[in-house]
Short mmCIF file of C-alpha atoms and ligand atoms in Angstrom, two decimals:
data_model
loop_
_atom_site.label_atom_id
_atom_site.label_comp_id
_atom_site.label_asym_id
_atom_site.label_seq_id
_atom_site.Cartn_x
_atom_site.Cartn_y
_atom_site.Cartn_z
CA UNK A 1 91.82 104.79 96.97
CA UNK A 2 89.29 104.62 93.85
CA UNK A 3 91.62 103.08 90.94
CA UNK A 4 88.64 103.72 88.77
CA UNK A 5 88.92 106.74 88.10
CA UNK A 6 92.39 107.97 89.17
CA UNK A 7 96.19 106.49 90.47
CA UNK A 8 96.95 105.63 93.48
CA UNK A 9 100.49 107.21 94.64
CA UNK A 10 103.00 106.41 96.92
CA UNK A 11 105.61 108.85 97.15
CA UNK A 12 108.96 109.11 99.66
CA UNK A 13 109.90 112.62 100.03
CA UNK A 14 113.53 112.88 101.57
CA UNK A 15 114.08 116.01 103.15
CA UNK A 16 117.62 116.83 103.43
CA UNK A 17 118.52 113.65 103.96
CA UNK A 18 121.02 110.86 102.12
CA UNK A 19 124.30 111.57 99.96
CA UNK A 20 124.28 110.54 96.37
CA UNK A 21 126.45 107.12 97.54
CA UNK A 22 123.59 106.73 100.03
CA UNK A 23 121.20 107.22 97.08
CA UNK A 24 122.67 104.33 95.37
CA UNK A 25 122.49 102.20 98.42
CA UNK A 26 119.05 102.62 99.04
CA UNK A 27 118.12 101.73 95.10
CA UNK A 28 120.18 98.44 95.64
CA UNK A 29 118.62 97.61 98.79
CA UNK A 30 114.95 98.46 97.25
CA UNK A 31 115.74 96.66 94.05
CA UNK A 32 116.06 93.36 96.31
CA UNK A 33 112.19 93.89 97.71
CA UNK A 34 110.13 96.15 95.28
CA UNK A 35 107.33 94.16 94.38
CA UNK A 36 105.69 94.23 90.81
CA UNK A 37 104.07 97.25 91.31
CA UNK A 38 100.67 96.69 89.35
CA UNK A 39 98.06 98.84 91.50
CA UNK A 40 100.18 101.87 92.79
CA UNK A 41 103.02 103.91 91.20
CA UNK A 42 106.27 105.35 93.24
CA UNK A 43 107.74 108.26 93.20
CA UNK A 44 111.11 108.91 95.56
CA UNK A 45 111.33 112.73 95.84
CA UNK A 46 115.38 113.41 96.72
CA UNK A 47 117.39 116.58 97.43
CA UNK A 48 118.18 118.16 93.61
CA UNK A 49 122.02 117.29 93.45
CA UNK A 50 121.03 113.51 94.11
CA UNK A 51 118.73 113.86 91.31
CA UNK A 52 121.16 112.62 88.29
CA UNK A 53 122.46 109.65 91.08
CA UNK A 54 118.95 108.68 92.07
CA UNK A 55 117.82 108.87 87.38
CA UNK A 56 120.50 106.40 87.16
CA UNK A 57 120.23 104.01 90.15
CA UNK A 58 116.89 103.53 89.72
CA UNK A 59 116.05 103.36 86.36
CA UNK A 60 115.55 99.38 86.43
CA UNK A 61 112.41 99.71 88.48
CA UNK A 62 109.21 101.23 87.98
CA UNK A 63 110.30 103.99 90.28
CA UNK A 64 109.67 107.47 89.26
CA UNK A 65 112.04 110.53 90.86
CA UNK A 66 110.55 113.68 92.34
CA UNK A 67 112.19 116.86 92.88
CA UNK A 68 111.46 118.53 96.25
CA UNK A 69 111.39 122.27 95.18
CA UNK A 70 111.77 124.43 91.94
CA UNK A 71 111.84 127.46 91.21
CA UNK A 72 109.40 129.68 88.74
CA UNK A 73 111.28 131.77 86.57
CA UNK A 74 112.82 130.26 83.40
CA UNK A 75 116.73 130.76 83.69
CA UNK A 76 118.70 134.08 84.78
CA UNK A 77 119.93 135.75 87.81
CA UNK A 78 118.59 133.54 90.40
CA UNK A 79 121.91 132.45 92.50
CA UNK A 80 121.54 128.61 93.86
CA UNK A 81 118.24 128.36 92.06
CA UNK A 82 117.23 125.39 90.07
CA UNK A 83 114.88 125.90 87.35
CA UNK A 84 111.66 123.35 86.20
CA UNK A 85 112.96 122.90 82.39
CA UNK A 86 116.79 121.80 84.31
CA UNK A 87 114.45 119.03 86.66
CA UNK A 88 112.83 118.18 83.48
CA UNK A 89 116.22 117.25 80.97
CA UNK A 90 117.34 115.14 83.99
CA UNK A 91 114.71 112.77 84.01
CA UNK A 92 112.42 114.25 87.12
CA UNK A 93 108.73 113.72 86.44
CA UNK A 94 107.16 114.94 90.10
CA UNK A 95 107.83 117.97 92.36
CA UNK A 96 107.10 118.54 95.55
CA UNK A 97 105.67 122.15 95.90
CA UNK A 98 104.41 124.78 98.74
CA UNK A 99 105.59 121.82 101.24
CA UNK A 100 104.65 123.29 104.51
CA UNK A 101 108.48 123.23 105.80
CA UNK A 102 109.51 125.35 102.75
CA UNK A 103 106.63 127.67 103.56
CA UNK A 104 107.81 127.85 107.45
CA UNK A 105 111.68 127.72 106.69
CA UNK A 106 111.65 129.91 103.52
CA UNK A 107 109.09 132.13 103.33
CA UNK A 108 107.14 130.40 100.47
CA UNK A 109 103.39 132.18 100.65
CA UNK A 110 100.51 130.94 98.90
CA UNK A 111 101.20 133.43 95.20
CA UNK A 112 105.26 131.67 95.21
CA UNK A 113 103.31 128.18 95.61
CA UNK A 114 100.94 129.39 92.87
CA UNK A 115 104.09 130.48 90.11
CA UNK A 116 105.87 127.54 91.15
CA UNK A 117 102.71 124.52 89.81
CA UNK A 118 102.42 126.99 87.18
CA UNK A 119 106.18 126.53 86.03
CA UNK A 120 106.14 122.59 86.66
CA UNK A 121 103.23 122.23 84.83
CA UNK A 122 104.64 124.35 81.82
CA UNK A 123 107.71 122.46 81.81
CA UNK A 124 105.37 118.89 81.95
CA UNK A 125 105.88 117.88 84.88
CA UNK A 126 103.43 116.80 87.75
CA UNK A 127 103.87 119.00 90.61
CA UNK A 128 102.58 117.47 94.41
CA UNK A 129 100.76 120.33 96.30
CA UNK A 130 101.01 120.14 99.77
CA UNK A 131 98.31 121.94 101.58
CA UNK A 132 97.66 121.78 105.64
CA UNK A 133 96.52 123.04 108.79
CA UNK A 134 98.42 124.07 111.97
CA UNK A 135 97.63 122.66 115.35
CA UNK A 136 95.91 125.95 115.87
CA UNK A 137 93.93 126.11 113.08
CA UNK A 138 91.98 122.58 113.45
CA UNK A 139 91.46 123.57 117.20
CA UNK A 140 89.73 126.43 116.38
CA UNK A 141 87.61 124.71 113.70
CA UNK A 142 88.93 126.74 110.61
CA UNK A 143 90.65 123.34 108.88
CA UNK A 144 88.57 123.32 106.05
CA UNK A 145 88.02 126.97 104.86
CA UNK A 146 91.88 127.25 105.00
CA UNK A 147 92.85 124.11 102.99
CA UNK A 148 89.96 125.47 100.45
CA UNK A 149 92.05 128.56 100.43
CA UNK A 150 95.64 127.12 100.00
CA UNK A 151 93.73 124.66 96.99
CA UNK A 152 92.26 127.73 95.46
CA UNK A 153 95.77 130.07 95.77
CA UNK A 154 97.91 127.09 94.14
CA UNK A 155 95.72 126.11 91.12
CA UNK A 156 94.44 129.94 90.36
CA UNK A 157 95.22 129.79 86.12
CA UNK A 158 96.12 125.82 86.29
CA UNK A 159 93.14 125.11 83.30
CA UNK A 160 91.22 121.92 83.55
CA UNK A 161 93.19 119.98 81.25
CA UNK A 162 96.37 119.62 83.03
CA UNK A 163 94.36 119.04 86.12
CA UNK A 164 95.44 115.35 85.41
CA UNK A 165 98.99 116.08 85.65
CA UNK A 166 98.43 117.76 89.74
CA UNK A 167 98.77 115.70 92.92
CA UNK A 168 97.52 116.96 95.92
CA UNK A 169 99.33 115.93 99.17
CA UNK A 170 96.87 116.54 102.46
CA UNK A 171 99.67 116.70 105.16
CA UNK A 172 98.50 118.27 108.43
CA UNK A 173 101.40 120.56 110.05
CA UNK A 174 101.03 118.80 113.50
CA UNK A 175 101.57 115.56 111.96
CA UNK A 176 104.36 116.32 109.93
CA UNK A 177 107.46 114.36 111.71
CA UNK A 178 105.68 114.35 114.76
CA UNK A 179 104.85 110.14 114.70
CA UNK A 180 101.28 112.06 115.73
CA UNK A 181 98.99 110.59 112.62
CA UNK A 182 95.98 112.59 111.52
CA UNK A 183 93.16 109.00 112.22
CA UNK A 184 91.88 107.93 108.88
CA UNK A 185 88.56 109.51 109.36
CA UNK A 186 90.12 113.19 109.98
CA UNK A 187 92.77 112.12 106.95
CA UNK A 188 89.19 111.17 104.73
CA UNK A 189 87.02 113.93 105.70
CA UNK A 190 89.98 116.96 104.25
CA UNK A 191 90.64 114.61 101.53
CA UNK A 192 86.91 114.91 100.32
CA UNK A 193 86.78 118.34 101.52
CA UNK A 194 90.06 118.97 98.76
CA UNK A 195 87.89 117.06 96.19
CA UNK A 196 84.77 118.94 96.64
CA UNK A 197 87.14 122.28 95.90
CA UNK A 198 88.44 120.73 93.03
CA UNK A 199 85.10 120.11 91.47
CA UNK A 200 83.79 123.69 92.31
CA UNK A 201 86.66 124.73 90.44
CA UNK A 202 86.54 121.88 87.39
CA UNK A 203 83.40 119.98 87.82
CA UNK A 204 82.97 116.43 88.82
CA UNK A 205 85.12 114.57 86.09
CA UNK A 206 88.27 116.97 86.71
CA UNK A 207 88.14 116.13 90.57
CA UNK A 208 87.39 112.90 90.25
CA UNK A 209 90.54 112.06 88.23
CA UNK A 210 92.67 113.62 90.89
CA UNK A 211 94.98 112.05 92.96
CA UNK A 212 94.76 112.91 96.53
CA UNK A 213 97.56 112.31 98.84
CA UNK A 214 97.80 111.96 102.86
CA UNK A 215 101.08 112.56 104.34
CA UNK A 216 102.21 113.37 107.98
CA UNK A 217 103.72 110.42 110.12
CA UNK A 218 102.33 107.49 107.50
CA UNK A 219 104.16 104.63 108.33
CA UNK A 220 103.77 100.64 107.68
CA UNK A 221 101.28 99.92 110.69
CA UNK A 222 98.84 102.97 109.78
CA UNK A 223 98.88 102.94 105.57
CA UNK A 224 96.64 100.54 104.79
CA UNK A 225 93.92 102.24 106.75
CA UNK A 226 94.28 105.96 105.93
CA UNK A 227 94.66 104.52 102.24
CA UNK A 228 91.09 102.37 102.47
CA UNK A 229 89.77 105.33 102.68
CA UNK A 230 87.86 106.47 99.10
CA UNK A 231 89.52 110.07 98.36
CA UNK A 232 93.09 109.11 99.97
CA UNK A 233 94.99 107.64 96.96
CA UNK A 234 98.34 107.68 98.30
CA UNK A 235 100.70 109.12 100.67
CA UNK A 236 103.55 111.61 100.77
CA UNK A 237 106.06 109.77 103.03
CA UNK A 238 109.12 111.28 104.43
CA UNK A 239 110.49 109.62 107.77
CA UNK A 240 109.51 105.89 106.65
CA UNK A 241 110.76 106.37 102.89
CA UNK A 242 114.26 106.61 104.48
CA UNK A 243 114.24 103.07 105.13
CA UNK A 244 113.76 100.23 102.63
CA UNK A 245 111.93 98.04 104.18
CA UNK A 246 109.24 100.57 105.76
CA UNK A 247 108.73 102.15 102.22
CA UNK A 248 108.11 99.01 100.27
CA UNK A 249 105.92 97.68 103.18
CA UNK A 250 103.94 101.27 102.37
CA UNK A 251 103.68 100.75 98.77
CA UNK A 252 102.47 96.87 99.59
CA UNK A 253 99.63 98.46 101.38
CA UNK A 254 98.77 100.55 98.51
CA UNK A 255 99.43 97.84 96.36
CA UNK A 256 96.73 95.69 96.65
CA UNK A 257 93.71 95.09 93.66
P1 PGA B 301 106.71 112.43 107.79
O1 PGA B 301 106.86 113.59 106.68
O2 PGA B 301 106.21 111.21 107.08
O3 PGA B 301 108.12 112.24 108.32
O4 PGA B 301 105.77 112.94 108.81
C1 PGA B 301 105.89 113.74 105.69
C2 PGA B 301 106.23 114.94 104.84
O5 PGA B 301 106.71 115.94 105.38
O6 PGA B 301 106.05 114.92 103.61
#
């Protein structure tokens, strides 16, 4: 973390997981332990029809809610789709895009990930970027030229100034749900590696003031040293934001002066 120069962010990212009802019992359950949350902002990213229950439930706290997919075109004939201006009017200030399960499950390649920070960034919203390597790909040493790659496909026409606005979420494939974490050194030396893109592309300023996520298998007993790392500012959370307690003992590891 370096809350000099950029935020620190701790984000839960659901899956397909929780009802609206169980939406509303999580926000009363967090409500009862959320500490004053001075040093780190949250973000809970929840399936899009929970999106109106989770605006409302937890509007009390200093709790921001993330979508976990968009789409890029405006409106039209786009069955089931959910556009970035209808996450917008509801409240949603995040989304989650190019996560590597929507690029495994459904096909998303590197130009849909592209269209789709373009849209979230027209509509002003922050979009997370989630870029990572396969098991295959670190063994045979390529990690870095391809997370270069997927940083370079996602922000081609993004222009410096609403550089601000991106996240970037490191999450390596093999340590996605896996309870396999990527050790704080690997998780620091990608995280500068996605930095030293970013200022290629922007200069030093731009990547400086960019917030750099780790996710993959962070959970309460391994957060506070992936995030005491300089270029991790956060994580993107998904198993250990289902529960409560393990979230908020996340976000009091990030939350510290
Ligand atoms: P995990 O998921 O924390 O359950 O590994 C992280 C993610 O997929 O964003």
């Amino acid at each position: 973390m370096n809350r000099r120069y950029r935020k620190t962010i701790i984000a839960g990212n659901w899956k397909m997981n929780k009802t609206a009802t169980e939406t509303r019992q999580f926000a009363e359950e967090l409500k009862t332990m959320l500490p004053k949350t001075k040093w780190c902002d949250v973000v809970v990213c929840v399936p899009s029809v929970n999106i109106s229950a989770a605006v409302k439930a937890f509007k009390d706290m200093r709790v921001a809610i993330g979508a976990e997919n968009v789409y890029y075109e405006k409106s039209g004939a786009f069955t089931g789709e959910v556009s970035a201006d209808m996450l917008k009017d509801l409240g949603v200030k995040y989304v989650i895009v190019g996560h590597s399960e929507r690029r495994q499950y459904f096909g998303e390649t590197d130009s849909i990930v592209n269209k789709k920070v373009l849209a979230v960034l027209e509509a002003g919203m922050s979009p997370i970027i989630c870029v990572g390597e396969s098991l295959e790909q670190r063994e045979t040493g390529v990690t870095t030229e391809w997370i270069a790659l997927q940083v370079k496909s996602a922000l081609a026409g993004v222009p410096a100034e609403k550089m601000r606005k991106c996240v970037i979420a490191y999450e390596p494939i093999w340590a996605i749900g896996t309870g396999r974490t990527a050790t704080a050194e690997q998780a620091a030396e990608v995280c500068s590696s996605i930095r030293a893109t970013i200022r290629s592309l922007y200069g030093a300023r731009v990547a400086r003031s960019v917030t750099i996520q780790y996710g993959g298998s962070m959970k309460p007993d391994n957060a506070a040293e992936l995030l005491a790392q300089g270029d991790v500012d956060g994580g993107l959370i998904g198993g250990a934001a289902l529960k409560p307690d393990q979230f908020v003992a996340i976000i009091n590891a990030a939350n510290q002066e």
